């Protein structure tokens, strides 16, 4: 099916259902064999699954569907510090304050960057689906349902050379950052091998052109029709795919 569109609207192997990832084959051991030593953190896991290169690594930005009209009107995703139009903000005042005061190694505050996650099943998205009870979420986030959100999917390649990788919440005090290709590749490899990608963020300074969004993932056919109407009205041809597994609580 490679290179063709699946029933969910994806193409080029993006669908995890129609294009399932290879499952690692566990070696068979005899009962009398000595137990294997534990893996040392940072060393690669044995797996038959193909690991995408840095440039092909998918990235995901989740936003409330009501924010799409503003995003499409601007033609870009804009960092929180530069947002002027009224949007549905799912971050609490505390979170906004922390991301305004925390700075990257570049010296710029975190809120001047557009954030993406490395995986659809990120920690923040799990919290939102579970009711957003944590202090970092706003009342609007708590009243929203998972199907009210959309995924904007792209790749590290599309983010460009100025992308910054954070190995956790970008506003957390112990988070480390990688700013050049060599450091990003090394950090990404460590995050993958230790299965720590859930909290990681990829950041792009200022804004990110919507033209570089390759796919909008939605929860239902109704949401797909709504998004397609918004895209058509703004003259964007971005593919819209219904993929319920991303939205199930």
Coordinates of C-alpha atoms in Angstrom, one line a residue:
X1 CA 0.0 0.0 0.0
X2 CA 3.0 2.3 0.1
X3 CA 2.5 5.5 -1.8
X4 CA -1.3 5.2 -1.8
X5 CA -4.1 6.7 0.3
X6 CA -5.5 4.5 3.0
X7 CA -9.1 4.4 4.1
X8 CA -8.4 7.0 6.8
X9 CA -7.1 9.6 4.4
X10 CA -3.4 9.1 5.0
X11 CA -0.7 8.4 2.5
X12 CA 3.0 7.5 2.3
X13 CA 2.7 5.1 5.2
X14 CA 1.5 7.7 7.7
X15 CA -1.4 5.5 9.0
X16 CA -0.4 3.2 11.8
X17 CA -3.4 0.9 11.1
X18 CA -3.0 0.4 7.3
X19 CA 0.8 0.6 7.6
X20 CA 1.6 -1.1 10.9
X21 CA 5.1 -0.7 12.3
X22 CA 7.1 -3.9 12.5
X23 CA 6.9 -5.6 15.9
X24 CA 10.2 -6.6 17.5
X25 CA 10.6 -10.4 17.7
X26 CA 11.5 -11.6 21.2
X27 CA 14.1 -14.3 21.3
X28 CA 13.0 -17.6 22.8
X29 CA 15.0 -18.6 25.9
X30 CA 15.1 -21.8 27.9
X31 CA 14.0 -21.9 31.5
X32 CA 17.5 -23.0 32.5
X33 CA 19.2 -20.1 30.7
X34 CA 20.5 -17.3 32.9
X35 CA 18.4 -14.2 32.9
X36 CA 19.6 -11.4 30.6
X37 CA 21.1 -8.3 32.1
X38 CA 19.1 -5.1 32.1
X39 CA 19.6 -2.7 29.3
X40 CA 21.9 0.2 30.2
X41 CA 20.0 3.6 29.7
X42 CA 21.0 5.3 26.5
X43 CA 21.9 2.1 24.6
X44 CA 19.7 1.1 21.6
X45 CA 16.9 -1.3 22.0
X46 CA 16.9 -4.4 19.7
X47 CA 14.1 -3.9 17.2
X48 CA 13.2 -4.9 13.7
X49 CA 11.2 -1.7 13.3
X50 CA 12.7 0.9 10.9
X51 CA 13.6 4.0 12.8
X52 CA 13.0 7.2 10.8
X53 CA 15.9 9.5 10.1
X54 CA 16.0 12.9 11.8
X55 CA 14.6 14.8 8.9
X56 CA 11.7 12.3 8.5
X57 CA 10.7 12.3 12.2
X58 CA 7.1 13.3 12.4
X59 CA 6.0 16.1 14.7
X60 CA 2.6 16.9 16.1
X61 CA 0.9 20.1 17.2
X62 CA -2.5 19.8 18.9
X63 CA -4.9 22.7 18.9
X64 CA -8.6 23.2 19.5
X65 CA -10.6 23.1 16.3
X66 CA -12.0 26.5 17.0
X67 CA -8.5 28.0 16.6
X68 CA -8.1 26.8 13.0
X69 CA -9.9 29.7 11.5
X70 CA -7.4 32.2 13.1
X71 CA -4.4 29.9 12.1
X72 CA -5.6 29.7 8.5
X73 CA -6.3 33.5 8.3
X74 CA -2.7 34.1 9.4
X75 CA -1.4 31.3 7.2
X76 CA 0.8 30.1 10.0
X77 CA 1.0 28.8 13.5
X78 CA 2.2 31.6 15.8
X79 CA 4.1 31.4 19.0
X80 CA 2.1 32.2 22.2
X81 CA 4.0 35.5 22.7
X82 CA 2.9 36.8 19.3
X83 CA -0.8 35.8 19.3
X84 CA -3.0 38.8 19.0
X85 CA -6.4 37.3 17.9
X86 CA -8.7 35.8 20.5
X87 CA -8.2 32.1 20.6
X88 CA -9.3 29.3 22.9
X89 CA -6.3 29.0 25.2
X90 CA -5.9 25.6 26.9
X91 CA -2.9 26.7 29.0
X92 CA -3.5 28.1 32.5
X93 CA -2.1 31.5 33.6
X94 CA 0.6 29.6 35.5
X95 CA 1.7 27.7 32.4
X96 CA 1.8 30.9 30.4
X97 CA 3.9 32.6 33.1
X98 CA 6.3 29.7 33.3
X99 CA 6.8 29.6 29.5
X100 CA 7.3 33.4 29.4
X101 CA 10.0 33.3 32.1
X102 CA 11.8 30.2 31.1
X103 CA 14.5 30.6 28.4
X104 CA 16.2 28.3 26.0
X105 CA 20.0 28.2 25.5
X106 CA 19.4 30.7 22.7
X107 CA 18.3 33.2 25.4
X108 CA 14.8 33.5 24.0
X109 CA 11.7 32.8 26.2
X110 CA 9.9 29.5 25.6
X111 CA 6.7 31.3 24.7
X112 CA 8.4 32.7 21.6
X113 CA 8.5 29.2 20.1
X114 CA 5.8 27.1 18.5
X115 CA 5.8 23.7 20.2
X116 CA 5.4 20.3 18.6
X117 CA 5.6 16.8 20.2
X118 CA 7.5 13.9 18.8
X119 CA 4.7 11.4 19.2
X120 CA 0.9 11.7 19.0
X121 CA 0.5 10.0 22.3
X122 CA 2.4 12.7 24.2
X123 CA 2.1 13.3 28.0
X124 CA 0.3 16.6 27.5
X125 CA -2.3 15.0 25.1
X126 CA -2.9 12.1 27.5
X127 CA -3.6 14.7 30.2
X128 CA -6.0 16.7 28.0
X129 CA -7.9 13.5 27.0
X130 CA -8.2 12.5 30.7
X131 CA -9.9 15.8 31.7
X132 CA -7.0 18.3 32.0
X133 CA -7.1 18.2 35.8
X134 CA -3.5 19.2 36.2
X135 CA -2.7 22.9 37.1
X136 CA -1.1 23.6 33.7
X137 CA -4.5 23.5 32.0
X138 CA -7.1 26.2 31.7
X139 CA -10.9 25.9 32.5
X140 CA -11.5 25.9 28.7
X141 CA -9.3 22.8 28.4
X142 CA -11.2 21.0 31.2
X143 CA -14.6 21.6 29.5
X144 CA -13.4 20.5 26.0
X145 CA -13.6 16.9 24.8
X146 CA -10.9 15.1 22.9
X147 CA -12.9 15.3 19.7
X148 CA -12.8 19.1 19.9
X149 CA -9.1 19.0 19.0
X150 CA -7.1 18.5 15.8
X151 CA -3.6 17.3 15.1
X152 CA -1.4 19.3 12.7
X153 CA 1.2 16.9 11.5
X154 CA 4.5 17.8 9.9
X155 CA 8.2 16.6 10.0
X156 CA 11.5 17.9 11.4
X157 CA 12.6 18.5 7.8
X158 CA 9.8 21.0 7.4
X159 CA 10.7 22.8 10.6
X160 CA 14.0 23.7 9.1
X161 CA 17.5 24.2 10.5
X162 CA 16.4 26.5 13.3
X163 CA 14.4 23.8 15.1
X164 CA 15.3 23.2 18.8
X165 CA 14.8 19.8 20.5
X166 CA 13.9 19.7 24.3
X167 CA 14.2 16.4 26.1
X168 CA 11.2 17.3 28.3
X169 CA 8.8 20.2 29.1
X170 CA 10.6 23.2 27.6
X171 CA 9.7 25.3 30.6
X172 CA 11.0 22.8 33.2
X173 CA 14.2 23.7 35.1
X174 CA 16.0 20.4 34.3
X175 CA 15.2 20.2 30.6
X176 CA 18.1 20.1 28.2
X177 CA 18.1 21.5 24.7
X178 CA 19.8 20.6 21.4
X179 CA 20.1 23.3 18.8
X180 CA 22.3 21.9 16.0
X181 CA 21.8 18.8 13.8
X182 CA 24.5 16.7 15.5
X183 CA 23.2 17.4 19.0
X184 CA 19.6 17.0 18.0
X185 CA 20.3 13.6 16.3
X186 CA 22.2 12.4 19.4
X187 CA 19.5 13.6 21.8
X188 CA 16.7 12.1 19.6
X189 CA 18.5 8.8 19.5
X190 CA 18.8 8.7 23.3
X191 CA 15.1 9.6 23.7
X192 CA 14.0 6.9 21.3
X193 CA 16.2 4.2 22.9
X194 CA 15.0 5.0 26.4
X195 CA 11.4 5.5 25.2
X196 CA 11.3 9.0 26.7
X197 CA 9.7 10.8 23.7
X198 CA 6.4 11.4 25.4
X199 CA 7.5 14.6 27.2
X200 CA 9.9 15.9 24.5
X201 CA 9.2 19.1 22.5
X202 CA 10.4 20.3 19.2
X203 CA 10.4 24.1 19.0
X204 CA 10.4 26.5 16.1
X205 CA 11.0 30.2 16.7
X206 CA 8.3 32.7 15.9
X207 CA 5.9 31.0 13.5
X208 CA 5.4 27.9 11.3
X209 CA 3.9 28.2 7.9
X210 CA 0.6 26.3 7.5
X211 CA 1.8 25.3 4.0
X212 CA 4.3 23.0 5.7
X213 CA 1.5 21.1 7.6
X214 CA 1.2 17.9 5.7
X215 CA -1.8 16.5 7.4
X216 CA -4.7 17.5 9.7
X217 CA -5.8 14.6 11.9
X218 CA -9.4 14.7 13.2
X219 CA -11.6 12.4 15.2
X220 CA -14.7 12.0 13.0
X221 CA -16.2 12.6 9.6
X222 CA -18.1 15.6 11.0
X223 CA -14.9 17.2 12.1
X224 CA -13.3 16.3 8.8
X225 CA -16.0 18.2 6.8
X226 CA -15.7 21.2 9.1
X227 CA -11.9 21.3 8.7
X228 CA -12.1 20.8 4.9
X229 CA -14.6 23.7 4.6
X230 CA -12.2 25.9 6.5
X231 CA -9.2 24.8 4.4
X232 CA -11.2 25.4 1.2
X233 CA -12.2 28.8 2.3
X234 CA -8.6 29.7 2.9
X235 CA -7.4 28.0 -0.3
X236 CA -5.3 25.3 1.4
X237 CA -5.1 21.8 -0.1
X238 CA -3.8 20.1 3.1
X239 CA -5.0 16.5 3.5
X240 CA -7.5 15.9 6.3
X241 CA -7.6 12.4 7.8
X242 CA -10.1 10.8 10.2
X243 CA -8.1 8.7 12.7
X244 CA -10.1 7.9 15.9
X245 CA -7.3 6.0 17.7
X246 CA -5.5 9.3 18.4
X247 CA -8.6 10.7 20.2
X248 CA -9.8 7.7 22.3
X249 CA -9.5 8.2 26.0

